[in-house]
Amino acid sequence: DTGVSQNPRHKITKRGQNVTFRCDPISEHNRLYWYRQTLGQGPEFLTYFQNEAQLEKSRLLSDRFSAERPKGSFSTLEIQRTEQGDSAMYLCASSLGQGDATEAFFGQGTRLTVV
Amino acid sequence: EDQVTQSPEALRLQEGESSSLNCSYTVSGLRGLFWYRQDPGKGPEFLFTLYSAGEEKEKERLKATLTKKESFLHITAPKPEDSATYLCAELSGAGSYQLTFGKGTKLSVIP
């Protein structure tokens, strides 16, 4: 399968715990994005990487969220001290971009439930 | 502030009954208008990108069009397997790669 891969698919955690999600983009895609989606809403942008550089972060992204993309390959999204409001589907997408707008391909997402 | 508005929120069609979904976007600075399909519990699946007013793209029973203020997703003779949520997103603003999504239109096609 050469699509965007996300792990785990589901995560249940207790409030206050830290969680980490992994995203493996489509091979050779230099752009990687994280989005969050809650029920009945469209995906909401969190952050964007071009290769290993994090170039854009949403103003809504609290200090408890951090993302990395070492060596410009896979990416991780960590949420510290989880809160019930963090419960959502976390989506990763990647695209091959050398100029302006290009289509982003999404993974299946990681569904986080904070209890 | 960027805003994408989709209508209707939900649409029920009989199999074979053609219709259109609407997406209104922020007028200034549009760099791309995207359509995605999303099935329950899955990530969005890319359908189309439109870049300028007057542009049209087709794929099977779907056709996307773009005007200066809105985009339409036309569904011709839909089948039950077309049932899904259709999301519209805009890319705007110089130097940003942030997609702003609408809430989607949930389409149900009844046999």
GROMACS .gro file of C-alpha atoms in nm:
model
  226
    1ASP     CA    1   0.000   0.000   0.000
    2THR     CA    2   0.159   0.328  -0.108
    3GLY     CA    3  -0.088   0.562   0.059
    4VAL     CA    4  -0.047   0.772   0.373
    5SER     CA    5  -0.022   0.544   0.675
    6GLN     CA    6  -0.121   0.644   1.027
    7ASN     CA    7  -0.071   0.455   1.352
    8PRO     CA    8  -0.239   0.371   1.572
    9ARG     CA    9  -0.586   0.375   1.418
   10HIS     CA   10  -0.751   0.412   1.757
   11LYS     CA   11  -0.624   0.534   2.093
   12ILE     CA   12  -0.807   0.553   2.423
   13THR     CA   13  -0.626   0.737   2.700
   14LYS     CA   14  -0.697   0.877   3.042
   15ARG     CA   15  -0.711   1.249   3.093
   16GLY     CA   16  -0.368   1.387   3.177
   17GLN     CA   17  -0.172   1.121   2.991
   18ASN     CA   18   0.057   1.192   2.696
   19VAL     CA   19  -0.008   1.035   2.355
   20THR     CA   20   0.195   1.018   2.035
   21PHE     CA   21   0.072   0.945   1.685
   22ARG     CA   22   0.280   0.851   1.383
   23CYS     CA   23   0.231   0.936   1.016
   24ASP     CA   24   0.419   0.784   0.722
   25PRO     CA   25   0.356   0.995   0.412
   26ILE     CA   26   0.353   0.882   0.051
   27SER     CA   27   0.710   0.818  -0.055
   28GLU     CA   28   0.882   1.125  -0.202
   29HIS     CA   29   0.610   1.363  -0.085
   30ASN     CA   30   0.791   1.663   0.060
   31ARG     CA   31   0.489   1.828   0.222
   32LEU     CA   32   0.316   1.688   0.528
   33TYR     CA   33   0.013   1.822   0.713
   34TRP     CA   34  -0.173   1.744   1.035
   35TYR     CA   35  -0.544   1.815   1.072
   36ARG     CA   36  -0.798   1.747   1.345
   37GLN     CA   37  -1.162   1.659   1.280
   38THR     CA   38  -1.452   1.640   1.523
   39LEU     CA   39  -1.794   1.491   1.454
   40GLY     CA   40  -1.997   1.691   1.204
   41GLN     CA   41  -1.713   1.929   1.123
   42GLY     CA   42  -1.463   1.955   0.843
   43PRO     CA   43  -1.094   1.893   0.912
   44GLU     CA   44  -0.919   2.177   1.097
   45PHE     CA   45  -0.557   2.261   1.014
   46LEU     CA   46  -0.296   2.205   1.284
   47THR     CA   47   0.047   2.225   1.126
   48TYR     CA   48   0.249   2.190   0.803
   49PHE     CA   49   0.599   2.065   0.723
   50GLN     CA   50   0.802   2.108   0.411
   51ASN     CA   51   1.068   1.838   0.431
   52GLU     CA   52   1.188   1.854   0.795
   53ALA     CA   53   1.099   2.221   0.850
   54GLN     CA   54   0.778   2.307   1.033
   55LEU     CA   55   0.667   2.613   0.836
   56GLU     CA   56   0.315   2.675   0.957
   57LYS     CA   57   0.123   2.624   1.282
   58SER     CA   58  -0.237   2.701   1.358
   59ARG     CA   59  -0.305   2.972   1.614
   60LEU     CA   60  -0.540   2.718   1.771
   61LEU     CA   61  -0.255   2.476   1.843
   62SER     CA   62  -0.189   2.490   2.215
   63ASP     CA   63   0.152   2.445   2.375
   64ARG     CA   64   0.051   2.089   2.470
   65PHE     CA   65   0.075   1.989   2.104
   66SER     CA   66   0.407   1.931   1.933
   67ALA     CA   67   0.494   1.782   1.598
   68GLU     CA   68   0.819   1.669   1.444
   69ARG     CA   69   0.934   1.539   1.109
   70PRO     CA   70   1.293   1.424   1.151
   71LYS     CA   71   1.487   1.388   0.828
   72GLY     CA   72   1.181   1.486   0.629
   73SER     CA   73   1.033   1.138   0.634
   74PHE     CA   74   0.771   1.020   0.888
   75SER     CA   75   0.613   1.260   1.134
   76THR     CA   76   0.493   1.236   1.492
   77LEU     CA   77   0.228   1.440   1.671
   78GLU     CA   78   0.243   1.442   2.050
   79ILE     CA   79  -0.025   1.569   2.283
   80GLN     CA   80   0.081   1.625   2.642
   81ARG     CA   81  -0.155   1.625   2.941
   82THR     CA   82  -0.454   1.525   2.731
   83GLU     CA   83  -0.792   1.681   2.797
   84GLN     CA   84  -1.139   1.556   2.705
   85GLY     CA   85  -1.161   1.829   2.444
   86ASP     CA   86  -0.872   1.666   2.260
   87SER     CA   87  -1.096   1.376   2.162
   88ALA     CA   88  -1.111   1.383   1.782
   89MET     CA   89  -0.988   1.219   1.464
   90TYR     CA   90  -0.630   1.325   1.388
   91LEU     CA   91  -0.560   1.321   1.016
   92CYS     CA   92  -0.227   1.332   0.837
   93ALA     CA   93  -0.192   1.425   0.471
   94SER     CA   94   0.097   1.457   0.230
   95SER     CA   95   0.155   1.616  -0.107
   96LEU     CA   96   0.428   1.658  -0.364
   97GLY     CA   97   0.472   2.029  -0.405
   98GLN     CA   98   0.730   2.234  -0.583
   99GLY     CA   99   0.515   2.540  -0.636
  100ASP     CA  100   0.171   2.652  -0.542
  101ALA     CA  101  -0.137   2.455  -0.451
  102THR     CA  102  -0.115   2.080  -0.499
  103GLU     CA  103  -0.357   1.808  -0.396
  104ALA     CA  104  -0.306   1.657  -0.052
  105PHE     CA  105  -0.373   1.288   0.010
  106PHE     CA  106  -0.504   1.192   0.352
  107GLY     CA  107  -0.445   0.889   0.567
  108GLN     CA  108  -0.719   0.698   0.748
  109GLY     CA  109  -0.667   0.894   1.066
  110THR     CA  110  -0.608   0.816   1.433
  111ARG     CA  111  -0.920   0.838   1.647
  112LEU     CA  112  -0.836   0.963   1.997
  113THR     CA  113  -1.074   0.920   2.287
  114VAL     CA  114  -0.982   1.086   2.616
  115VAL     CA  115  -1.172   0.945   2.914
  116GLU     CA  116  -1.105   3.543   0.811
  117ASP     CA  117  -1.119   3.255   0.564
  118GLN     CA  118  -1.457   3.091   0.552
  119VAL     CA  119  -1.600   2.807   0.347
  120THR     CA  120  -1.974   2.744   0.358
  121GLN     CA  121  -2.134   2.434   0.213
  122SER     CA  122  -2.500   2.373   0.140
  123PRO     CA  123  -2.715   2.184   0.193
  124GLU     CA  124  -2.590   2.016   0.512
  125ALA     CA  125  -2.759   1.694   0.408
  126LEU     CA  126  -2.917   1.571   0.086
  127ARG     CA  127  -3.122   1.261   0.015
  128LEU     CA  128  -3.157   1.155  -0.347
  129GLN     CA  129  -3.324   0.868  -0.520
  130GLU     CA  130  -3.091   0.661  -0.731
  131GLY     CA  131  -3.065   0.831  -1.070
  132GLU     CA  132  -3.186   1.171  -0.941
  133SER     CA  133  -2.922   1.430  -1.038
  134SER     CA  134  -2.842   1.727  -0.813
  135SER     CA  135  -2.572   1.978  -0.715
  136LEU     CA  136  -2.384   2.062  -0.398
  137ASN     CA  137  -2.275   2.419  -0.329
  138CYS     CA  138  -1.955   2.559  -0.179
  139SER     CA  139  -1.911   2.933  -0.115
  140TYR     CA  140  -1.555   3.047  -0.045
  141THR     CA  141  -1.357   3.352   0.057
  142VAL     CA  142  -1.348   3.565  -0.254
  143SER     CA  143  -1.003   3.722  -0.237
  144GLY     CA  144  -0.675   3.542  -0.286
  145LEU     CA  145  -0.802   3.199  -0.389
  146ARG     CA  146  -0.512   2.976  -0.491
  147GLY     CA  147  -0.706   2.652  -0.519
  148LEU     CA  148  -1.051   2.504  -0.448
  149PHE     CA  149  -1.055   2.137  -0.351
  150TRP     CA  150  -1.327   1.873  -0.334
  151TYR     CA  151  -1.293   1.562  -0.121
  152ARG     CA  152  -1.517   1.264  -0.049
  153GLN     CA  153  -1.521   1.118   0.302
  154ASP     CA  154  -1.673   0.787   0.407
  155PRO     CA  155  -1.761   0.729   0.775
  156GLY     CA  156  -1.456   0.660   0.990
  157LYS     CA  157  -1.211   0.720   0.706
  158GLY     CA  158  -0.988   1.001   0.588
  159PRO     CA  159  -1.094   1.234   0.306
  160GLU     CA  160  -1.036   1.105  -0.047
  161PHE     CA  161  -0.917   1.362  -0.302
  162LEU     CA  162  -1.152   1.430  -0.594
  163PHE     CA  163  -1.072   1.759  -0.772
  164THR     CA  164  -0.870   2.079  -0.764
  165LEU     CA  165  -0.997   2.392  -0.942
  166TYR     CA  166  -0.779   2.699  -0.981
  167SER     CA  167  -0.968   2.965  -1.177
  168ALA     CA  168  -1.323   3.076  -1.252
  169GLY     CA  169  -1.473   2.890  -1.545
  170GLU     CA  170  -1.271   2.576  -1.484
  171GLU     CA  171  -1.451   2.240  -1.486
  172LYS     CA  172  -1.332   1.889  -1.404
  173GLU     CA  173  -1.512   1.555  -1.434
  174LYS     CA  174  -1.475   1.211  -1.288
  175GLU     CA  175  -1.734   0.943  -1.356
  176ARG     CA  176  -2.068   1.081  -1.232
  177LEU     CA  177  -1.913   1.388  -1.070
  178LYS     CA  178  -1.838   1.727  -1.223
  179ALA     CA  179  -1.690   2.019  -1.033
  180THR     CA  180  -1.721   2.378  -1.153
  181LEU     CA  181  -1.586   2.708  -1.021
  182THR     CA  182  -1.718   3.065  -1.042
  183LYS     CA  183  -1.576   3.380  -0.887
  184LYS     CA  184  -1.772   3.326  -0.565
  185GLU     CA  185  -1.860   2.958  -0.541
  186SER     CA  186  -1.805   2.605  -0.659
  187PHE     CA  187  -2.055   2.336  -0.746
  188LEU     CA  188  -2.026   1.960  -0.737
  189HIS     CA  189  -2.276   1.818  -0.984
  190ILE     CA  190  -2.377   1.456  -0.940
  191THR     CA  191  -2.536   1.296  -1.244
  192ALA     CA  192  -2.752   0.984  -1.206
  193PRO     CA  193  -2.610   0.898  -0.863
  194LYS     CA  194  -2.580   0.543  -0.733
  195PRO     CA  195  -2.600   0.423  -0.371
  196GLU     CA  196  -2.219   0.392  -0.363
  197ASP     CA  197  -2.197   0.769  -0.409
  198SER     CA  198  -2.335   0.809  -0.057
  199ALA     CA  199  -2.072   0.992   0.151
  200THR     CA  200  -1.988   1.332   0.295
  201TYR     CA  201  -1.848   1.570   0.034
  202LEU     CA  202  -1.605   1.829   0.164
  203CYS     CA  203  -1.497   2.149  -0.001
  204ALA     CA  204  -1.176   2.331   0.096
  205GLU     CA  205  -1.000   2.647  -0.012
  206LEU     CA  206  -0.633   2.736  -0.025
  207SER     CA  207  -0.583   3.110  -0.002
  208GLY     CA  208  -0.341   3.364   0.135
  209ALA     CA  209   0.010   3.416   0.013
  210GLY     CA  210   0.263   3.163   0.138
  211SER     CA  211   0.014   2.948   0.330
  212TYR     CA  212  -0.051   2.580   0.266
  213GLN     CA  213  -0.338   2.557   0.511
  214LEU     CA  214  -0.659   2.417   0.367
  215THR     CA  215  -0.977   2.568   0.515
  216PHE     CA  216  -1.259   2.314   0.498
  217GLY     CA  217  -1.634   2.354   0.505
  218LYS     CA  218  -1.848   2.132   0.725
  219GLY     CA  219  -1.945   1.913   0.433
  220THR     CA  220  -2.263   1.791   0.268
  221LYS     CA  221  -2.380   1.446   0.370
  222LEU     CA  222  -2.522   1.277   0.062
  223SER     CA  223  -2.748   0.973   0.086
  224VAL     CA  224  -2.854   0.798  -0.235
  225ILE     CA  225  -3.151   0.569  -0.187
  226PRO     CA  226  -3.193   0.264  -0.415
   0.00000   0.00000   0.00000
